[in-house]
Coordinates of C-alpha atoms and ligand atoms in Angstrom, one line a residue:
X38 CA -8.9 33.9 -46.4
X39 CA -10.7 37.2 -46.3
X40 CA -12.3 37.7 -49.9
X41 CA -11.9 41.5 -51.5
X42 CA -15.6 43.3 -50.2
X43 CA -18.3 43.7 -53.1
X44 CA -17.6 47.0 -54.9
X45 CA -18.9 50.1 -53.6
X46 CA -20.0 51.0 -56.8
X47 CA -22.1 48.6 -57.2
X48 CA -23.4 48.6 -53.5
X49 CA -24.6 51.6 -54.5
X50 CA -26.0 51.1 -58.0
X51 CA -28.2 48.0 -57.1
X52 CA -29.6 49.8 -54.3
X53 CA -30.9 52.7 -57.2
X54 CA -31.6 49.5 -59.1
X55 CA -33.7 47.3 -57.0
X56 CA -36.1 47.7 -54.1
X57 CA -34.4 47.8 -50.5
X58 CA -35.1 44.2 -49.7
X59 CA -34.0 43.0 -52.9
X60 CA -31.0 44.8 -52.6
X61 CA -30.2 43.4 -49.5
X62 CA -31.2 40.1 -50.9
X63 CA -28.9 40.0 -53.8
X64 CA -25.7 41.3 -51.7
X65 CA -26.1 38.4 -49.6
X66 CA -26.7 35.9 -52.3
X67 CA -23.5 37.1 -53.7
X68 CA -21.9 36.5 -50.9
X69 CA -23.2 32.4 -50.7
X70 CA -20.9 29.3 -51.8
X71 CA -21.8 29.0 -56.2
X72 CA -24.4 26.1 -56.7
X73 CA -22.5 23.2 -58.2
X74 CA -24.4 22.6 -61.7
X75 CA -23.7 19.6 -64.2
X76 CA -25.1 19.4 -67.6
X77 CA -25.1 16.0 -68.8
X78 CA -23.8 15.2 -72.5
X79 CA -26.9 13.8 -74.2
X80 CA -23.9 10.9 -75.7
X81 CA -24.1 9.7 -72.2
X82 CA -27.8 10.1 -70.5
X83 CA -30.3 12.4 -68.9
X84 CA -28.7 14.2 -65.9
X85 CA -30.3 12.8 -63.1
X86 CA -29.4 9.0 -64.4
X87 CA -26.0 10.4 -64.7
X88 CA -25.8 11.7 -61.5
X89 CA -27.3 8.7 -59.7
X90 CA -24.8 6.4 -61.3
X91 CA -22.1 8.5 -60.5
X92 CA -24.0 8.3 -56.8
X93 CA -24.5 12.3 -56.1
X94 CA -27.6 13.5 -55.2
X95 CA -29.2 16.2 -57.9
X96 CA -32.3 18.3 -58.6
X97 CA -33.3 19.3 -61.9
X98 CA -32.6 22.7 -63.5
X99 CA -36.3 24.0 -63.9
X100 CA -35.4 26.0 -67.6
X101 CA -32.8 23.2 -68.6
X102 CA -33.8 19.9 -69.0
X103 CA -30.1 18.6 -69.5
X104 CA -29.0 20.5 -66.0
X105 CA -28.9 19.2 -62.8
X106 CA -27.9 20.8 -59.6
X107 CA -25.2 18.4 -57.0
X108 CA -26.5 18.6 -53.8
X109 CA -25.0 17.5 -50.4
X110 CA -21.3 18.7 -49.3
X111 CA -19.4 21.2 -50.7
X112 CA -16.7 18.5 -51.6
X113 CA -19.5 17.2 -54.3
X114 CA -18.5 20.3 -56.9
X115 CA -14.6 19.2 -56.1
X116 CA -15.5 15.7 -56.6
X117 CA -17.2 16.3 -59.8
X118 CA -14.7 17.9 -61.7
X119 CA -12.0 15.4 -61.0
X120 CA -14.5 12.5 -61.3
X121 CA -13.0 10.5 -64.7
X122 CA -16.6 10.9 -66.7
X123 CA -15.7 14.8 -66.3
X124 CA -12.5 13.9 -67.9
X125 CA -14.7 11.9 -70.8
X126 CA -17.2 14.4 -71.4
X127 CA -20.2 13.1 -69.7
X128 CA -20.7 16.1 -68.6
X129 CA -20.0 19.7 -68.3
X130 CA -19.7 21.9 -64.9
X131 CA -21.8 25.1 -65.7
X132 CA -23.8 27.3 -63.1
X133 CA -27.5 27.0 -63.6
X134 CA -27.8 30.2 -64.6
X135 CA -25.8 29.7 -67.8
X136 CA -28.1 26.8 -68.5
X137 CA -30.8 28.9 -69.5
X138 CA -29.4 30.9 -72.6
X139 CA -29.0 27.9 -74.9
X140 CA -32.8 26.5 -73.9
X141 CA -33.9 30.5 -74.9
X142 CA -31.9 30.5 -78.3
X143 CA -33.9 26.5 -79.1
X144 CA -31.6 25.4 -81.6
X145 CA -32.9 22.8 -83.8
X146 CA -31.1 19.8 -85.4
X147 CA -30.0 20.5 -89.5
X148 CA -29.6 24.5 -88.4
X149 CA -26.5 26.5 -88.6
X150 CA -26.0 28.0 -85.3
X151 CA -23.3 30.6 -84.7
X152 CA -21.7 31.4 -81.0
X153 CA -19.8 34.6 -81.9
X154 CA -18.0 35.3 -78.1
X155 CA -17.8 31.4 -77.4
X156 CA -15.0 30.5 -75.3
X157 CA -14.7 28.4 -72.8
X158 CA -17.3 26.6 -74.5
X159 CA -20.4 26.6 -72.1
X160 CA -22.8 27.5 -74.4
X161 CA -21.2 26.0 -77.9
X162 CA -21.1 22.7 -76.0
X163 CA -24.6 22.9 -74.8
X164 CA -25.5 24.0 -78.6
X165 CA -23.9 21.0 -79.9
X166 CA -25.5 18.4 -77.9
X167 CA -28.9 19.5 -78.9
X168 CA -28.1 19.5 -82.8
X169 CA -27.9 15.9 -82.1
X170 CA -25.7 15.1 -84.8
X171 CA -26.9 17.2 -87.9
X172 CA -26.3 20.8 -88.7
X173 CA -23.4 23.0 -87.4
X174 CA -22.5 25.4 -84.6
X175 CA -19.9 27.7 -85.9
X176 CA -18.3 28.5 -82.5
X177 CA -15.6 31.8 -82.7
X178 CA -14.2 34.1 -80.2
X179 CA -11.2 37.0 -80.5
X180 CA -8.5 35.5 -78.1
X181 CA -6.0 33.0 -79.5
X182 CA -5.4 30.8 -75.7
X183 CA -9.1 31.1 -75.3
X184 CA -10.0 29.7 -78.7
X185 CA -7.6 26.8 -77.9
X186 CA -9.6 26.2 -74.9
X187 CA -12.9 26.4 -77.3
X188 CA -10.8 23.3 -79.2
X189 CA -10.4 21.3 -76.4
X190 CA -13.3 21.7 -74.8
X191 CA -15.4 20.8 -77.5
X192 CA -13.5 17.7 -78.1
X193 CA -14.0 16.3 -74.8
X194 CA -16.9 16.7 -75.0
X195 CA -17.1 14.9 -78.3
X196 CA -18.6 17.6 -80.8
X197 CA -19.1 16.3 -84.2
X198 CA -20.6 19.3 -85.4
X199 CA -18.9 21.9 -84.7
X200 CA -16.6 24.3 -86.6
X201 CA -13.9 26.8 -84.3
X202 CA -12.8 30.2 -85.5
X203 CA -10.8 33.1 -83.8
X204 CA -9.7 36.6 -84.4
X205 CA -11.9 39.8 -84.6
X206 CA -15.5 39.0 -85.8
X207 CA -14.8 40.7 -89.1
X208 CA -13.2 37.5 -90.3
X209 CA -16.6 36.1 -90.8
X210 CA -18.0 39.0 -93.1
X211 CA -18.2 36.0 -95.9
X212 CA -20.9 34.1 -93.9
X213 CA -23.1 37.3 -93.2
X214 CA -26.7 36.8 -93.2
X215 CA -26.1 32.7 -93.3
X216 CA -26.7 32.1 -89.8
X217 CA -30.5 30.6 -88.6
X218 CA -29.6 31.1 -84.6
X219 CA -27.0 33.6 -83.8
X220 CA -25.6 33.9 -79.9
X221 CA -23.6 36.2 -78.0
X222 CA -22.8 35.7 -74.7
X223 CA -21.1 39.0 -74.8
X224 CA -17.7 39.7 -72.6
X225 CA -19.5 42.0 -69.5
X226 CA -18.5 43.3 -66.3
X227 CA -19.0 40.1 -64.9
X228 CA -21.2 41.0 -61.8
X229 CA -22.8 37.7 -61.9
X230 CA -19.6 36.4 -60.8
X231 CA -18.6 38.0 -57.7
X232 CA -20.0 34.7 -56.2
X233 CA -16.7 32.4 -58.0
X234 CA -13.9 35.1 -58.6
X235 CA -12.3 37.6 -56.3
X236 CA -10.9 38.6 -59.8
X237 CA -14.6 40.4 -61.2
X238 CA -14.6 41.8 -57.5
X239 CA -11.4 43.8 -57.7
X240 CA -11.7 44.5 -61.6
X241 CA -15.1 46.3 -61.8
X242 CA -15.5 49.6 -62.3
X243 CA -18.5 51.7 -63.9
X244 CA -15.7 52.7 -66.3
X245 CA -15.7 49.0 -66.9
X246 CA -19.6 48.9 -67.6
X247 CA -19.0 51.7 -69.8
X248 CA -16.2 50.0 -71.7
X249 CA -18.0 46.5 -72.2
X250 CA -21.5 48.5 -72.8
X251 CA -19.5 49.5 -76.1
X252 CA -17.7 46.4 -76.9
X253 CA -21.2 44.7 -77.0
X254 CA -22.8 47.3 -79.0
X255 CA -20.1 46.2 -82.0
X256 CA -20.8 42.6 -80.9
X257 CA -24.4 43.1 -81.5
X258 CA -23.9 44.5 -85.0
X259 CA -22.0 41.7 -86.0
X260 CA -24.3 39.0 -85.1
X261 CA -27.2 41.2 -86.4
X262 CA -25.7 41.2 -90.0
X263 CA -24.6 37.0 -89.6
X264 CA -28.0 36.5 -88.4
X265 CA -30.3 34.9 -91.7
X266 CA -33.5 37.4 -92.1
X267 CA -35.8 35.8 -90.0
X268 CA -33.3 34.7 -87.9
X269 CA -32.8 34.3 -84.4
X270 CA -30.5 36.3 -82.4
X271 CA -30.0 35.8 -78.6
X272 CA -27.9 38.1 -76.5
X273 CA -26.2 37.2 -72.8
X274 CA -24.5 38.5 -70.1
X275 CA -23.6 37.4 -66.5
X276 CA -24.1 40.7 -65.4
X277 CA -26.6 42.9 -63.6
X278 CA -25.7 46.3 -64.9
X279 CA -28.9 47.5 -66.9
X280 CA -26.7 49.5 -69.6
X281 CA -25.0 46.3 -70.4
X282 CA -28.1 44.4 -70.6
X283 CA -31.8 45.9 -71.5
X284 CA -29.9 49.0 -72.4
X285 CA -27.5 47.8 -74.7
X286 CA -30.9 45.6 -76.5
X287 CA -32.7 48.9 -76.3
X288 CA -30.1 50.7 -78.1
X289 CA -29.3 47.8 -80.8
X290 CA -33.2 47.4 -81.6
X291 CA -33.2 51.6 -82.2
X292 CA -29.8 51.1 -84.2
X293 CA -31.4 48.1 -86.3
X294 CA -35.2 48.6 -87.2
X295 CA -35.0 44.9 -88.8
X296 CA -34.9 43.4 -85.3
X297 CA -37.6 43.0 -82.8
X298 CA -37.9 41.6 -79.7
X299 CA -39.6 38.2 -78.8
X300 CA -42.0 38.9 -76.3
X301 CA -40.9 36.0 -73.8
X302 CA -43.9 35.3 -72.0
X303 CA -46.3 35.2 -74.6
X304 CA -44.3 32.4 -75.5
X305 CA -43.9 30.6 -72.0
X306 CA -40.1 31.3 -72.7
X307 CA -39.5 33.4 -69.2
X308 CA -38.6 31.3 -66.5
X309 CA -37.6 33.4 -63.9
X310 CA -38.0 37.0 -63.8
X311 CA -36.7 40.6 -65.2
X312 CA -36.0 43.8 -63.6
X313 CA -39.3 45.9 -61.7
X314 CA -39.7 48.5 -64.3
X315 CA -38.2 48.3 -67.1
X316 CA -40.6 49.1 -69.7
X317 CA -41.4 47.6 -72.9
X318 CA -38.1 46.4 -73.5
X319 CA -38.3 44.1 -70.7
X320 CA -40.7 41.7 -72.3
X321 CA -38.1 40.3 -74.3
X322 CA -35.5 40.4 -71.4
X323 CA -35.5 37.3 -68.8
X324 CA -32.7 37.6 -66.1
X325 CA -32.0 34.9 -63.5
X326 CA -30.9 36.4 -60.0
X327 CA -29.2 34.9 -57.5
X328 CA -31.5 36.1 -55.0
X329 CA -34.7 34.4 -56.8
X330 CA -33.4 31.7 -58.5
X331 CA -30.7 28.8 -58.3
X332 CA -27.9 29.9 -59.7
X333 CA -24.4 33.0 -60.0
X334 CA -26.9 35.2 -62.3
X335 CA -27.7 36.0 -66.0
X336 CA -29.1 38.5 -68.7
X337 CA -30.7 36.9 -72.0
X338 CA -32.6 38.7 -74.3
X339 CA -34.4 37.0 -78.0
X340 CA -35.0 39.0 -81.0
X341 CA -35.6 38.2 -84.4
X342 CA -34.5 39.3 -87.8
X343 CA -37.4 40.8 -90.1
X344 CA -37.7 38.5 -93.1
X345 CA -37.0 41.7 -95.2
X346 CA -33.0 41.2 -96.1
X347 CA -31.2 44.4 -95.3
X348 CA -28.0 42.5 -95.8
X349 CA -27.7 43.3 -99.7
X350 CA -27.3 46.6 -98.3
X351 CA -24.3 45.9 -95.6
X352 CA -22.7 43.5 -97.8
X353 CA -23.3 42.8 -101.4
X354 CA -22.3 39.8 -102.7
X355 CA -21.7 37.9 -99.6
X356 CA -24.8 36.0 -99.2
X357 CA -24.5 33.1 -101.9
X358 CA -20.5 33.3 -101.8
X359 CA -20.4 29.2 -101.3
X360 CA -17.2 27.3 -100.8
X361 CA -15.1 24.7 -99.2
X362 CA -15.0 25.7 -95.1
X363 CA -12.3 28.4 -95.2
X364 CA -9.2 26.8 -94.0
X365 CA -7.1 27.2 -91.4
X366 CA -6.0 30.7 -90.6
X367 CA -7.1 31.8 -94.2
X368 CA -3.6 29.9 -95.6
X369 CA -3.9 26.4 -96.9
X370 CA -7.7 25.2 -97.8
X371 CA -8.4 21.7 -97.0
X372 CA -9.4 19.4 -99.8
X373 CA -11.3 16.0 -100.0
X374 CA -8.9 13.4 -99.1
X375 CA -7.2 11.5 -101.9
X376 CA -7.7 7.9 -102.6
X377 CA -4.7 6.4 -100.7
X378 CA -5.8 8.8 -97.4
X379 CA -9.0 7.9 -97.2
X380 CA -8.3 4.2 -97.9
X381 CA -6.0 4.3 -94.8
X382 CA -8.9 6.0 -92.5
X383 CA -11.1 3.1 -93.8
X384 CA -8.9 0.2 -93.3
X385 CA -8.5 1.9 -89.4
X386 CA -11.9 2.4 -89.2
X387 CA -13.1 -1.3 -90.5
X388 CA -10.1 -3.1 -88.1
X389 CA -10.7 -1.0 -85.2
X390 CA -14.0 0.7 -84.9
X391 CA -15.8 -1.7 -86.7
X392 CA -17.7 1.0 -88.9
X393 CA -17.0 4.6 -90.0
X394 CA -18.5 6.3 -87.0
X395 CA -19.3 9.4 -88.7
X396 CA -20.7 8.1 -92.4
X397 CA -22.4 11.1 -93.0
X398 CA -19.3 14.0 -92.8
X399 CA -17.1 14.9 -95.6
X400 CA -13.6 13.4 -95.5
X401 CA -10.8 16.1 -96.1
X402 CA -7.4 16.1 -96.1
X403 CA -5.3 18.9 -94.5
X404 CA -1.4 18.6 -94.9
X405 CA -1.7 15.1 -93.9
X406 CA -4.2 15.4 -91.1
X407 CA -8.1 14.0 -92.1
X408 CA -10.9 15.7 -90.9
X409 CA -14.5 14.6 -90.8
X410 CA -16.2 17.7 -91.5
X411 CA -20.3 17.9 -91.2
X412 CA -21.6 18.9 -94.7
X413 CA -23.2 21.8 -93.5
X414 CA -20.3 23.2 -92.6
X415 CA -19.0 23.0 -96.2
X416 CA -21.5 25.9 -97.6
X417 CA -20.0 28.3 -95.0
X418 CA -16.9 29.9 -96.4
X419 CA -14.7 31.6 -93.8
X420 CA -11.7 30.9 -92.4
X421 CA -11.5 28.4 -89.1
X422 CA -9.2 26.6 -86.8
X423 CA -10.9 23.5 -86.4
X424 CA -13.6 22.1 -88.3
X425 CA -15.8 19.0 -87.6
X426 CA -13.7 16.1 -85.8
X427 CA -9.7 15.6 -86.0
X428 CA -9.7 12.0 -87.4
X429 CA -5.7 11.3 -86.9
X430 CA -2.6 11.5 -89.4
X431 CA -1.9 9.6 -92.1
X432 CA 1.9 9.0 -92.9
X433 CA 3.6 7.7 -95.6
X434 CA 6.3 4.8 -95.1
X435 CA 9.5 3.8 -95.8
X436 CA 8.0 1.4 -98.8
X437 CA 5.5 4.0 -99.4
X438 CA 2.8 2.2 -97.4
X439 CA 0.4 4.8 -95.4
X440 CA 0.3 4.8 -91.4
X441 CA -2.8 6.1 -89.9
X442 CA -2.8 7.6 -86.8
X443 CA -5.7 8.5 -84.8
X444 CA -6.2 11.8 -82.6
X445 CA -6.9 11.9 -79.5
X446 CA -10.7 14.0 -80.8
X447 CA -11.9 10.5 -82.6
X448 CA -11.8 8.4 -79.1
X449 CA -14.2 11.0 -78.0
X450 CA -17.4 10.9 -80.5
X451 CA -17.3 7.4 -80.8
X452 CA -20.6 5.6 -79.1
X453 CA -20.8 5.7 -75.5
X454 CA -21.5 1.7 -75.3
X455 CA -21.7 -0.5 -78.4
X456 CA -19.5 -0.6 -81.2
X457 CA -16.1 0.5 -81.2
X458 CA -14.4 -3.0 -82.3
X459 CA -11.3 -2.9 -80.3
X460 CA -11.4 -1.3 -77.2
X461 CA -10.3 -1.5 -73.5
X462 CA -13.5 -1.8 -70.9
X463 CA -12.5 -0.8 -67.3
X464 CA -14.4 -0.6 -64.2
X465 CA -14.6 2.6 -63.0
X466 CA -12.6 1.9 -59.6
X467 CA -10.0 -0.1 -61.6
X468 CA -6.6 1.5 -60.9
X469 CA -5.9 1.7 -64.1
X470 CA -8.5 4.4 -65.1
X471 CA -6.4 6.5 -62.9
X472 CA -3.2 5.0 -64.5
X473 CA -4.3 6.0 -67.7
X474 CA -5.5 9.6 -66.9
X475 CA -1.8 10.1 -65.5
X476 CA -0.6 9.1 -69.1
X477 CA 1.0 6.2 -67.7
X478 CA 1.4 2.3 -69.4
X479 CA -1.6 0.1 -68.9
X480 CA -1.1 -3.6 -68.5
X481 CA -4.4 -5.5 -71.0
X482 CA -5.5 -8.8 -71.4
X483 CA -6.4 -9.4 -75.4
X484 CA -5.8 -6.6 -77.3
X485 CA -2.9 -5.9 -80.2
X486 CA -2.3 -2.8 -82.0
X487 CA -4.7 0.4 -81.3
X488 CA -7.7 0.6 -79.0
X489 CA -10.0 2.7 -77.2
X490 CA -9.9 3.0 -73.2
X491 CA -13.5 3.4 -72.1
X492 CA -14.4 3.4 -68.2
X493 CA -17.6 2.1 -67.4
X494 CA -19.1 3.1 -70.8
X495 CA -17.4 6.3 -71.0
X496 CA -14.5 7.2 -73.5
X497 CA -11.4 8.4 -72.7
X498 CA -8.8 8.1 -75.4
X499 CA -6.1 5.8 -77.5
X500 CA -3.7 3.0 -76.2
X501 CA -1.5 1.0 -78.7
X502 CA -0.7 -2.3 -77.4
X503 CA 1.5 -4.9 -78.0
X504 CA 2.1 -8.2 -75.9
X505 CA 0.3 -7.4 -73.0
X506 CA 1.2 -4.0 -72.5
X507 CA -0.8 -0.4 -73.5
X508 CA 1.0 2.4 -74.5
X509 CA -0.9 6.0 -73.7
X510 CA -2.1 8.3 -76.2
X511 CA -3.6 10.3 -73.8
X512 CA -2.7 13.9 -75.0
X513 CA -0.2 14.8 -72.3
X514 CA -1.9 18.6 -72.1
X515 CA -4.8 16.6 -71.2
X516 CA -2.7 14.2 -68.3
X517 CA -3.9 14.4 -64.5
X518 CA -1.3 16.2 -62.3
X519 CA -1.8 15.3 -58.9
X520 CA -1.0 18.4 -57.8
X521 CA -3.3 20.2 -60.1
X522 CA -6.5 21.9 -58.3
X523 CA -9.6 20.4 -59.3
X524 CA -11.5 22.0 -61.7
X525 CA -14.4 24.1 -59.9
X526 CA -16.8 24.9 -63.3
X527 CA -16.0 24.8 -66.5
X528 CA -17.0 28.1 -67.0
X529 CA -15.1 31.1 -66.2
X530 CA -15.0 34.6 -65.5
X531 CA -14.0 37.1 -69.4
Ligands
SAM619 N1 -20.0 31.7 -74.2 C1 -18.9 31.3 -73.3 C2 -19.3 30.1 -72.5 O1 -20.5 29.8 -72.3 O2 -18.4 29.3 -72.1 C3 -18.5 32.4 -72.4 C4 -18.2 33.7 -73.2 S1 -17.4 34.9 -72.3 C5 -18.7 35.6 -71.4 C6 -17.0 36.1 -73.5 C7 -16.0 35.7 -74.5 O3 -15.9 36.8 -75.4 C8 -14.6 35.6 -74.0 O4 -14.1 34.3 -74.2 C9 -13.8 36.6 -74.8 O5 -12.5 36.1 -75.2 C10 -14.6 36.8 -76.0 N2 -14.5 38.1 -76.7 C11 -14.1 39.3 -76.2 N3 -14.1 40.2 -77.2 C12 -14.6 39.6 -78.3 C13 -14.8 40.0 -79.6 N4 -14.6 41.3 -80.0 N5 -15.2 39.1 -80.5 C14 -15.4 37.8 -80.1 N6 -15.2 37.4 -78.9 C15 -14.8 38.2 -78.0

């Protein structure tokens, strides 16, 4: 099938924009096949053991040390996505390009890390894996569907740390100035895309550059207020159009004279290059083209908050409003869970995990549903969809006895190999692996009651057994359908 040509517009624009060869250069790089990139799960391994277990041939992503790059037949990037470790979060299928952001925003372990345009999950995901286990990435975006795709995403890939809001970014004026690394991988004309999606192709416009130039100047003033004075704050786009990228920094650093710039290669921080001339803002700016680098393209830019704390200014009162995490939607707040709730979690816990994976998290109680929620979570008071992990249901019986039942999000954080007590090991060529991803019955040797179905290591979710036979509790959103396409990346044109 013919593909819709490369915009006119932006023909034109990049040959203003870059020399003649390396306009030329980046009209034909748009036009190659998208490099298949896979960043591993830190749960699960470095990428390149990852990859040669899995038996695909990799190189290393130069500015991401958890990024590798699938070599060999096209069919490898097919192959990966439907490969049942994609399906347990070993990994995440994310052009090398967007590998870089996270690496330039360095979140450390015990920080509270806010993605404010976070759907799919690229970046969150990438953000959670390197908090390894302590501190929080408070991961929001605007659109309900996409938000639920934040959700799920993040629990395949087994977040424990991570909080999920949605709606306009005004919902979080409570946790202004709380945040110590603040990301926006803004919404953009998507030119960086025109490799994946005949969709960016047909929808750009320079009215559309003009639109998302101002949609990422309120962006930016958002995350410049959540960001904590002397704060981080990293901006992002996947496109090459200079007023969404060093223009839109140039004119957020003149709106906000308590930012300033990192200058990148002082700091051995620029990896691949930035755009011939662009002056003083450019030291700050790194951008990965597809012409010079592996990879559909990308725009980051760091900048720091000045210690000085304009934020009693913007907001009084908000910094030090504390709280419970906000709740769901604003209505009911979650509370610790009562005795009888969080005796049932620990009876599950102690008969089938062996241990309380997450010792550490506060236990609360929402309408019946526990949540282990990471404590630094607890300080930030705004309200969420999902915080921390989904533990399962507790019901009450007939005699007033209380049923727990686990969610599908607990299978996923629980230890790659080791210790969950009861659990069902197969052999990644078993049929049953396949069986199980279908949502289909699984026939098991020794195990009664609930258990966890791993495949060669690897996690995927809940069976409940009972002579011989394994019911699925394989969410059924989450079930293969043969005649689904594979999935290409997981990230996606916005
Ligand atoms: N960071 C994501 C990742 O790595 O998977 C990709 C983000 S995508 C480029 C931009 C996101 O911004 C979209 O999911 C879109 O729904 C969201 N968005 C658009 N307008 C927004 C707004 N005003 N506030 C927050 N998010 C917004």
């Amino acid at each position: 099938m013919t593909r819709p040509p490369l915009p006119a517009g932006f023909l034109q624009r990049i040959h203003g924009q870059l020399d003649a060869v390396g306009a030329v250069a980046l009209a034909r790089a748009l036009a190659a096949a998208p490099a298949a990139g896979l960043r591993a799960n830190p749960r699960h391994g470095p990428p390149e053991a990852l990859a040669a277990r899995l038996g695909w041939r990799a190189s290393a992503v130069p500015w991401c040390h958890e990024g590798v790059v699938l070599e060999g037949p096209p069919g490898a990037r097919g192959e990966a996505g439907r490969h049942p470790w994609h399906d347990g979060g070993a990994y995440y299928l994310q052009d090398p390009s967007a590998m870089g952001v996270v690496p330039l925003l360095d979140p450390h372990p015990g920080e509270a890390i806010l993605d404010l345009a976070a759907a799919p999950g690229g970046k969150a995901t990438h953000v959670e894996g390197r908090l390894r286990g302590r501190g929080v990435v408070w991961a929001h975006d605007a659109t309900p569907a996409r938000a639920d795709a934040l959700v799920s995403n993040l629990e395949r890939w087994g977040a424990t740390n991570a909080v999920v809001s949605q709606g306009d970014p005004r919902r979080l004026l409570g946790l202004v100035g709380r945040f110590d690394r603040v990301l926006v991988d803004a919404p953009c004309s998507g030119e960086g895309m025109f490799r994946k999606s005949d969709a960016a192709r047909v929808r750009w416009s320079p009215e559309r550059v003009r639109a998302c130039s101002l949609m990422q100047a309120t962006l930016l003033d958002h995350a410049a207020d959540l960001v904590r004075p002397g704060g981080v704050l990293v901006y992002a786009t996947c496109t090459f159009a200079p007023e969404e990228d060093e223009g839109a920094v140039a004119a957020l650093l003149a709106r906000r004279p308590d930012l300033e710039l990192v200058d990148l290669d002082a700091r051995g921080l620029r990896p691949v290059g930035t755009l011939p001339g662009d002056g003083p803002v450019g030291a700050g700016c790194v951008r990965w083209w597809p012409h010079r680098a592996v990879g559909d393209g990308h725009f980051a830019a760091r900048l720091r908050r000045g210690e000085a704390d304009a934020t009693a200014v913007r907001d009084p009162g908000a910094r030090g409003r504390q709280g419970v995490a906000g709740g769901r939607h604003g209505d009911g707040r979650p509370t610790p869970a009562a005795g009888p709730e969080a005796a049932a979690w620990r009876s599950f816990a102690e008969a089938v995990l062996g241990a309380d994976p997450l010792p550490g998290h506060a236990l609360l109680a929402d309408d019946g549903h526990l949540l282990a929620v990471p404590p630094e979570a607890l300080a930030l008071a705004a309200p969420w969809r999902r915080a921390g992990v989904a533990l399962g249901r507790v019901a009450v019986g007939r005699r007033g006895q209380r049923r727990f039942t686990p969610h599908h999000a607990l299978s996923r954080v629980l230890p790659a190999r080791g210790a969950a007590a009861a659990r069902v090991d197969l052999e990644l060529g078993d049929p049953r692996v396949a069986a199980f991803l279908r949502g289909e019955a699984i026939a098991v040797d020794a195990l009664e009651g609930w258990g966890l179905v791993r495949a060669e290591g690897v996690p995927l979710g809940w069976v409940k057994a009972s002579r011989g036979e394994a019911n699925n509790h394989y969410p059924r959103g989450l079930r293969r359908d043969p005649a689904r396409p594979p999935a290409d990346a997981d990230d996606e044109v916005a």
